[in-house]
XYZ file of C-alpha atoms in Angstrom:
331
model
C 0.000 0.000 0.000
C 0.665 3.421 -0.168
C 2.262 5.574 2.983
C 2.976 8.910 2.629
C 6.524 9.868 3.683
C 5.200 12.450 6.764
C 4.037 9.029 8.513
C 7.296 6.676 7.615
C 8.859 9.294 9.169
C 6.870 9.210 11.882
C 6.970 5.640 12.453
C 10.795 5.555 12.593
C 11.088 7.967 15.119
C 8.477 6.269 17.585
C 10.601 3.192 16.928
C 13.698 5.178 17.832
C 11.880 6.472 21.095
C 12.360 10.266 19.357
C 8.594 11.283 18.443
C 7.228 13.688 20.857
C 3.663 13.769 22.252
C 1.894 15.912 19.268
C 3.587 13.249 17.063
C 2.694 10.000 18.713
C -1.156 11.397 18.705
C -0.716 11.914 15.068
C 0.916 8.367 14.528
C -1.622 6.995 16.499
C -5.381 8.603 14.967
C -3.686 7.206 11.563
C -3.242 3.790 12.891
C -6.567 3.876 14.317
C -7.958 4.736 11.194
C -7.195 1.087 8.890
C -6.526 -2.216 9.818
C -4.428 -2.478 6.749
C -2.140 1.057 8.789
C -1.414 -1.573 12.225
C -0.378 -4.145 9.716
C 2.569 -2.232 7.798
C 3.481 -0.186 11.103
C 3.803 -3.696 12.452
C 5.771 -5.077 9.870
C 8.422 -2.105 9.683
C 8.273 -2.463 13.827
C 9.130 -6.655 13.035
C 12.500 -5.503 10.786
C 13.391 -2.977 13.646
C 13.509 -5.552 15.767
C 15.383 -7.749 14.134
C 17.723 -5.208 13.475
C 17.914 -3.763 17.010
C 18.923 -8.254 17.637
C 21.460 -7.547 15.714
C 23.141 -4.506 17.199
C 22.900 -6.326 20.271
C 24.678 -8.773 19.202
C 29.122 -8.490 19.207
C 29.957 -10.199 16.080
C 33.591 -8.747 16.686
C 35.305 -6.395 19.214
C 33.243 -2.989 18.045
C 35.064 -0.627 20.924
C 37.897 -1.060 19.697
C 37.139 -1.119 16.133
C 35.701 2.020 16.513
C 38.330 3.407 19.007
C 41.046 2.754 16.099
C 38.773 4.534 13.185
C 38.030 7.464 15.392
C 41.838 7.724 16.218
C 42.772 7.139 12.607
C 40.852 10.070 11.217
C 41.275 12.712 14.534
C 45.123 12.193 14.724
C 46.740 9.526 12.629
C 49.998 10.572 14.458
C 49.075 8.558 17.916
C 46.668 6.037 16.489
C 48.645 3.864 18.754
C 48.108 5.770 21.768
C 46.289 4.068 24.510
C 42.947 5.129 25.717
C 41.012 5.610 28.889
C 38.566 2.433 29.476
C 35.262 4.697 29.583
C 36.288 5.817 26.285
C 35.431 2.857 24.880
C 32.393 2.340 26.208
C 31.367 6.245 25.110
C 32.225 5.404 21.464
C 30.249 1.987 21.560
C 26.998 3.404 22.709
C 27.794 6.536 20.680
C 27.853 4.428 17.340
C 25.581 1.940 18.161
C 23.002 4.452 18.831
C 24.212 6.081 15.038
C 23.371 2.769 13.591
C 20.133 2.086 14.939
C 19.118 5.577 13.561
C 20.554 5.312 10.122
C 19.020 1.826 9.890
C 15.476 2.781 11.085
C 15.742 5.850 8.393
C 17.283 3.242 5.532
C 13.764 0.703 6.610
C 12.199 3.710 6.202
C 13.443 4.546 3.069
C 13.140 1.131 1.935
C 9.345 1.358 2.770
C 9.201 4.546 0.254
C 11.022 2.558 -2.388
C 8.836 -0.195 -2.064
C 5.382 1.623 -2.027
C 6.572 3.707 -5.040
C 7.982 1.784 -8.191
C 6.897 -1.487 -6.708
C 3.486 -0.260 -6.265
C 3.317 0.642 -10.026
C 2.243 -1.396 -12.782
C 4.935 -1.462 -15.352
C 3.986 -1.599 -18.882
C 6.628 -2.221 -21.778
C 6.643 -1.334 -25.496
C 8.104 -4.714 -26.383
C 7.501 -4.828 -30.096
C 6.452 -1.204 -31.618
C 5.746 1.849 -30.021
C 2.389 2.061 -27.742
C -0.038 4.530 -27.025
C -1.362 4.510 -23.050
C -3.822 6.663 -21.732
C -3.341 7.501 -18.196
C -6.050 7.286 -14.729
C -6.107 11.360 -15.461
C -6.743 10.741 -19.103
C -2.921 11.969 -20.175
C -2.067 10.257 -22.781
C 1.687 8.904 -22.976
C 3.473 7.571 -26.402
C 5.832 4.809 -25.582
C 9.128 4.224 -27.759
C 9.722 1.183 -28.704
C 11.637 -1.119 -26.191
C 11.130 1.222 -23.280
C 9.040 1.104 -19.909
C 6.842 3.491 -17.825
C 5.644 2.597 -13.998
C 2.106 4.275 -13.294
C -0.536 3.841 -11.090
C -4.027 2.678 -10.977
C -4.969 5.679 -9.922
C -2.902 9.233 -9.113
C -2.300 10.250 -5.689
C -3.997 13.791 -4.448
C -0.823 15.852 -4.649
C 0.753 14.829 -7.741
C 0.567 12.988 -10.489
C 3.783 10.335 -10.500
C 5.470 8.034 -13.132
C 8.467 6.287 -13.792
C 10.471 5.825 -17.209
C 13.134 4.334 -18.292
C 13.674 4.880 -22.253
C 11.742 7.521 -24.470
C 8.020 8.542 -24.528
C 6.113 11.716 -25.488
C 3.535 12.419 -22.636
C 0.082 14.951 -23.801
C -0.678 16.040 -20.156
C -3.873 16.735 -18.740
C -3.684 20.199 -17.232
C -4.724 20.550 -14.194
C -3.129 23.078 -11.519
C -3.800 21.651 -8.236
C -2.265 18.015 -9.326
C 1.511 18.197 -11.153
C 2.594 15.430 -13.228
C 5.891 14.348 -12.806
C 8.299 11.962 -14.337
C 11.270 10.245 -12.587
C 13.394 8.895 -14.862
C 17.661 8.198 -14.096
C 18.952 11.354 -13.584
C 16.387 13.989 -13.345
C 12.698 14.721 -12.091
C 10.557 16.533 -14.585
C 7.381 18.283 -13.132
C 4.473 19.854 -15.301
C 1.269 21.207 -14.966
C -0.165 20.145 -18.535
C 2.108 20.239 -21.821
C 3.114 18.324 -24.556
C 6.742 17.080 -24.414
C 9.192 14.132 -25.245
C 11.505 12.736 -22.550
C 14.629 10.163 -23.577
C 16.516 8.321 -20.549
C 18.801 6.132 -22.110
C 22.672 5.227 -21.227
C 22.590 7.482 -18.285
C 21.526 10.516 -20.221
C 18.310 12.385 -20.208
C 17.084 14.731 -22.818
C 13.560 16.818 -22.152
C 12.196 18.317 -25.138
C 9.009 20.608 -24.930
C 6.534 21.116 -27.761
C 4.253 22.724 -25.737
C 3.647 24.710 -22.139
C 6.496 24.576 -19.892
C 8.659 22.117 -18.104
C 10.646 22.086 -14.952
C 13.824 20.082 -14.944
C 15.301 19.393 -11.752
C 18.665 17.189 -11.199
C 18.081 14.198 -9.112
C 21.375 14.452 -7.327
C 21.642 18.229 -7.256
C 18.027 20.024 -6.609
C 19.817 23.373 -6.569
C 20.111 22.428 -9.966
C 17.073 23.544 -11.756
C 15.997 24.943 -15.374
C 12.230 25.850 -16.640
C 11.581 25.427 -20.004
C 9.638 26.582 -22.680
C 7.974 25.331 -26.162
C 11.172 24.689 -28.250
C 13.821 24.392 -25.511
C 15.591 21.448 -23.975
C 17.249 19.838 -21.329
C 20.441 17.462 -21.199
C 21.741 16.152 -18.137
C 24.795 13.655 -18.355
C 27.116 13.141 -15.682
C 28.198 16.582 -14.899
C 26.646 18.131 -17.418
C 23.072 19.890 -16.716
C 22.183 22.396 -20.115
C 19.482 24.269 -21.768
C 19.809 24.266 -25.084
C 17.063 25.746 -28.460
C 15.245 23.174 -30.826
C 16.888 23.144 -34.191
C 14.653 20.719 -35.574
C 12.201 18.460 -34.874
C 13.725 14.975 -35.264
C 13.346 14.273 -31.633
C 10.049 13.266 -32.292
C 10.635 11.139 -35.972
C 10.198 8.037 -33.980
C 6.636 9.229 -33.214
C 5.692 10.876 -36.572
C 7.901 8.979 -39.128
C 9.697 11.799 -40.177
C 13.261 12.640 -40.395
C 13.587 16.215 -42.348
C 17.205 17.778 -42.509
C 17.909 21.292 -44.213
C 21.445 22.291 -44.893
C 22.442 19.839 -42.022
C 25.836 18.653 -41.716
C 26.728 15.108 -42.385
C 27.860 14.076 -38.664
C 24.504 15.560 -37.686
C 22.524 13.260 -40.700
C 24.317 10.347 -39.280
C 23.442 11.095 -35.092
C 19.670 11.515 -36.067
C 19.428 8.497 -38.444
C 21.311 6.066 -35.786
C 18.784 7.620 -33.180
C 15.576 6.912 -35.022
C 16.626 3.376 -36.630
C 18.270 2.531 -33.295
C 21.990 1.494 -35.283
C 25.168 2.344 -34.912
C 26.397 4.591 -37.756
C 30.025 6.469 -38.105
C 32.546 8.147 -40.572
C 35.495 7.186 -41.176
C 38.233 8.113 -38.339
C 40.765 8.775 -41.806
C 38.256 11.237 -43.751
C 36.356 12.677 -40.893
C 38.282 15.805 -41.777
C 37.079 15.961 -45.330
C 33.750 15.166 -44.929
C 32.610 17.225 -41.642
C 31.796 20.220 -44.374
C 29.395 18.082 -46.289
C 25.584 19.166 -45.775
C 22.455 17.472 -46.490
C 18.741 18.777 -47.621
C 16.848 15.571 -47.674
C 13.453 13.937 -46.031
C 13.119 10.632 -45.033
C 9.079 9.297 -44.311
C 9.028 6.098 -43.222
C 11.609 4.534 -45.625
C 13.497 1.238 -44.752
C 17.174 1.501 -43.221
C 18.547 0.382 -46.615
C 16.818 3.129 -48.744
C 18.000 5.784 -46.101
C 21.563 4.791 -46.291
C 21.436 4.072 -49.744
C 20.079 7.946 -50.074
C 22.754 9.448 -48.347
C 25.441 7.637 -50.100
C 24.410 9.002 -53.616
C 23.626 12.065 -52.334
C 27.774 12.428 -50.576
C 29.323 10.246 -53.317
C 30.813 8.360 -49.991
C 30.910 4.374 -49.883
C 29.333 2.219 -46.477
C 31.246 -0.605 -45.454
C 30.263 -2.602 -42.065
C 33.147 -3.315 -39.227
C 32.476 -4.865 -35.677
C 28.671 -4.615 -36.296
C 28.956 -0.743 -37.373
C 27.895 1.212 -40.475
C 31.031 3.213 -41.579
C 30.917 6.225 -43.969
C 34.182 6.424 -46.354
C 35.560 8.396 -49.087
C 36.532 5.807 -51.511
C-alpha cells in the first residue's frame, strides 16, 4: 500500500523512542484509522527488531574497532596511543546508537522505495511503439523497447510516473495536481504540456513542444531549469544544459519523419542512428574531409537500406560494415 513519507517518518522515530507527544497522537489517529495502517506499522516495527537483535549482538570487538577509526581520522599521528577504558564504552553506545538511527531511516526509506515503483504497474513497449492513456486521461506515447511505472490511480498531490527509455507524454492540465516523471537522472514536473523525454545510457534529454517544463537534477536540486515550447534539457554526468530546438527529429520516432535542411553530415548520421536505433560512423581517416558536407533531404518512413542508400548518392561516400557498425568512407 501506499504511505505517505510524513508518517514513515513518523513511524521511525516512535521506533527510535524520538517522536514527541503531538507526534505519537498523530501516529496513532492514523493507525486507528485502517486495519491495513497496524499491519505495515507492524511489519516495519518486526524488521526494527530484528535489526535492534542484531546490534545487540558483538559479532567482533566494536570498541575497539571504533576506538582505532576514530583515532585514525582525529590524529593519525598517535593512532597507537592508549585510551582511557570509559572511552570505549562512550564510542560503543555513541555508534551503536548512530546505527540504529541510520538503519530505522534506511527501513524507512526502503518502505518509500517499495510503495513507489513497486506499487506501479509497469507496462513495456516490447515490439512497436504504444499509445497509453493515463487514470487522469494523459495520454503517454511509448518508444519502442522502453518502460513506464504508473498507477491505478494518481495520488492527491501529484501525479507520478516512472520511465526508463523515451516517450512523449500529452498532459492533462490541471493546476492543483503536477505530473511528474522520474526517470535516471532527473525529475521533470508539469502542470499540462506536450513534451518528449529520452533516458537512455545514463543521459536524459527533455524536449518541450508545448507549455512549460521544470527540470530538476536528481542528485543536485539546486540544480534547476524551466523550459519553454522549443527548448531542452540534457543532463549527463556533470553536465546539466538548456539548449534551443533546431529541428524536430526528436520526435521522428513518433511521426515517421526525419527532415534535414542544410544539415551537416555528422549531424545526418546522429539523427538516423537515433531513429533506426543502429550504430552509424565516418570514417576516423576522412572525418576531416567530410565534416563540411551538408544534407537537404526527407526521409518518411523509408526502410534503413533506402536511407543509407540515399545518403550515399547524395555524398558520393561508400558504407562498409566493421564490428557490427555502419562506416561512412571516401573511396
Amino acid at each position: 500500500m501506499d504511505i505517505d513519507e510524513q508518517i514513515l517518518a513518523l513511524m521511525a522515530k516512535k521506533l527510535e523512542g524520538q517522536a514527541n507527544e503531538a507526534e505519537l497522537s498523530q501516529l496513532q489517529a492514523w493507525l486507528q484509522n485502517s486495519e491495513a495502517h497496524r499491519v505495515e506499522y507492524a511489519k516495519l516495527a518486526s524488521v526494527s527488531d530484528n535489526i535492534n537483535a542484531l546490534l545487540a549482538t558483538p559479532a567482533f570487538d566494536t570498541n575497539a574497532a571504533w576506538i582505532k577509526v576514530n583515532t585514525l581520522i582525529n590524529n593519525p599521528a598517535k593512532a597507537n596511543s592508549p585510551k582511557p577504558a570509559f572511552l570505549n564504552h562512550l564510542f560503543y553506545y555513541k555508534h551503536i546508537a548512530a546505527a540504529a538511527a541510520v538503519a530505522l531511516f534506511c527501513i524507512a526509506g526502503f518502505y518509500l522505495w517499495n510503495n513507489s515503483r513497486a506499487s506501479l504497474q509497469a507496462f513495456t513497449a516490447a515490439n512497436a511503439n504504444q499509445l497509453i492513456t493515463l487514470p487522469d486521461n494523459s495520454t503517454v506515447l511509448l518508444r519502442k523497447g522502453s518502460t513506464l511505472y504508473y498507477p491505478t490511480a494518481f495520488a492527491a498531490k501529484e501525479r507520478r510516473v516512472e520511465l526508463d527509455g523515451e516517450a512523449f507524454f500529452n498532459v492533462y492540465h490541471n493546476e492543483q495536481q503536477p505530473f511528474l516523471i522520474i526517470t535516471a537522472n532527473a525529475k521533470v514536473r508539469v502542470l499540462g504540456t506536450s513534451f518528449l523525454v529520452r533516458s537512455k545510457n545514463l543521459r536524459d534529454e527533455i524536449v518541450v513542444i508545448t507549455g512549460k517544463v521544470s527540470v530538476t537534477d536528481k542528485e543536485k536540486a539546486t540544480n534547476q531549469l524551466l523550459l519553454a515550447a522549443g527548448q531542452m534539457a540534457i543532463l549527463q554526468r556533470d553536465q546539466f544544459k538548456q539548449t534551443a530546438i533546431k529541428d524536430s527529429n526528436y520526435i521522428a520516432w513518433k511521426n515517421g519523419l526525419l527532415e534535414f535542411k542544410d544539415a551537416s553530415l555528422p549531424k545526418v548520421l546522429e539523427d538516423v542512428a537515433q531513429y533506426y536505433d543502429v550504430p552509424l560512423e565516418l570514417a576516423a581517416s576522412d572525418s576531416a574531409t567530410v565534416e563540411n558536407i551538408h544534407i537537404n533531404v526527407k526521409f518518411q518512413r523509408q526502410s534503413l537500406a533506402q536511407v543509407l542508400e540515399e545518403i550515399r548518392l547524395i555524398t558520393g561516400l561508400e558504407t562498409k560494415t566493421e564490428n557490427g557498425k555502419t562506416v561512412f568512407y571516401v573511396k
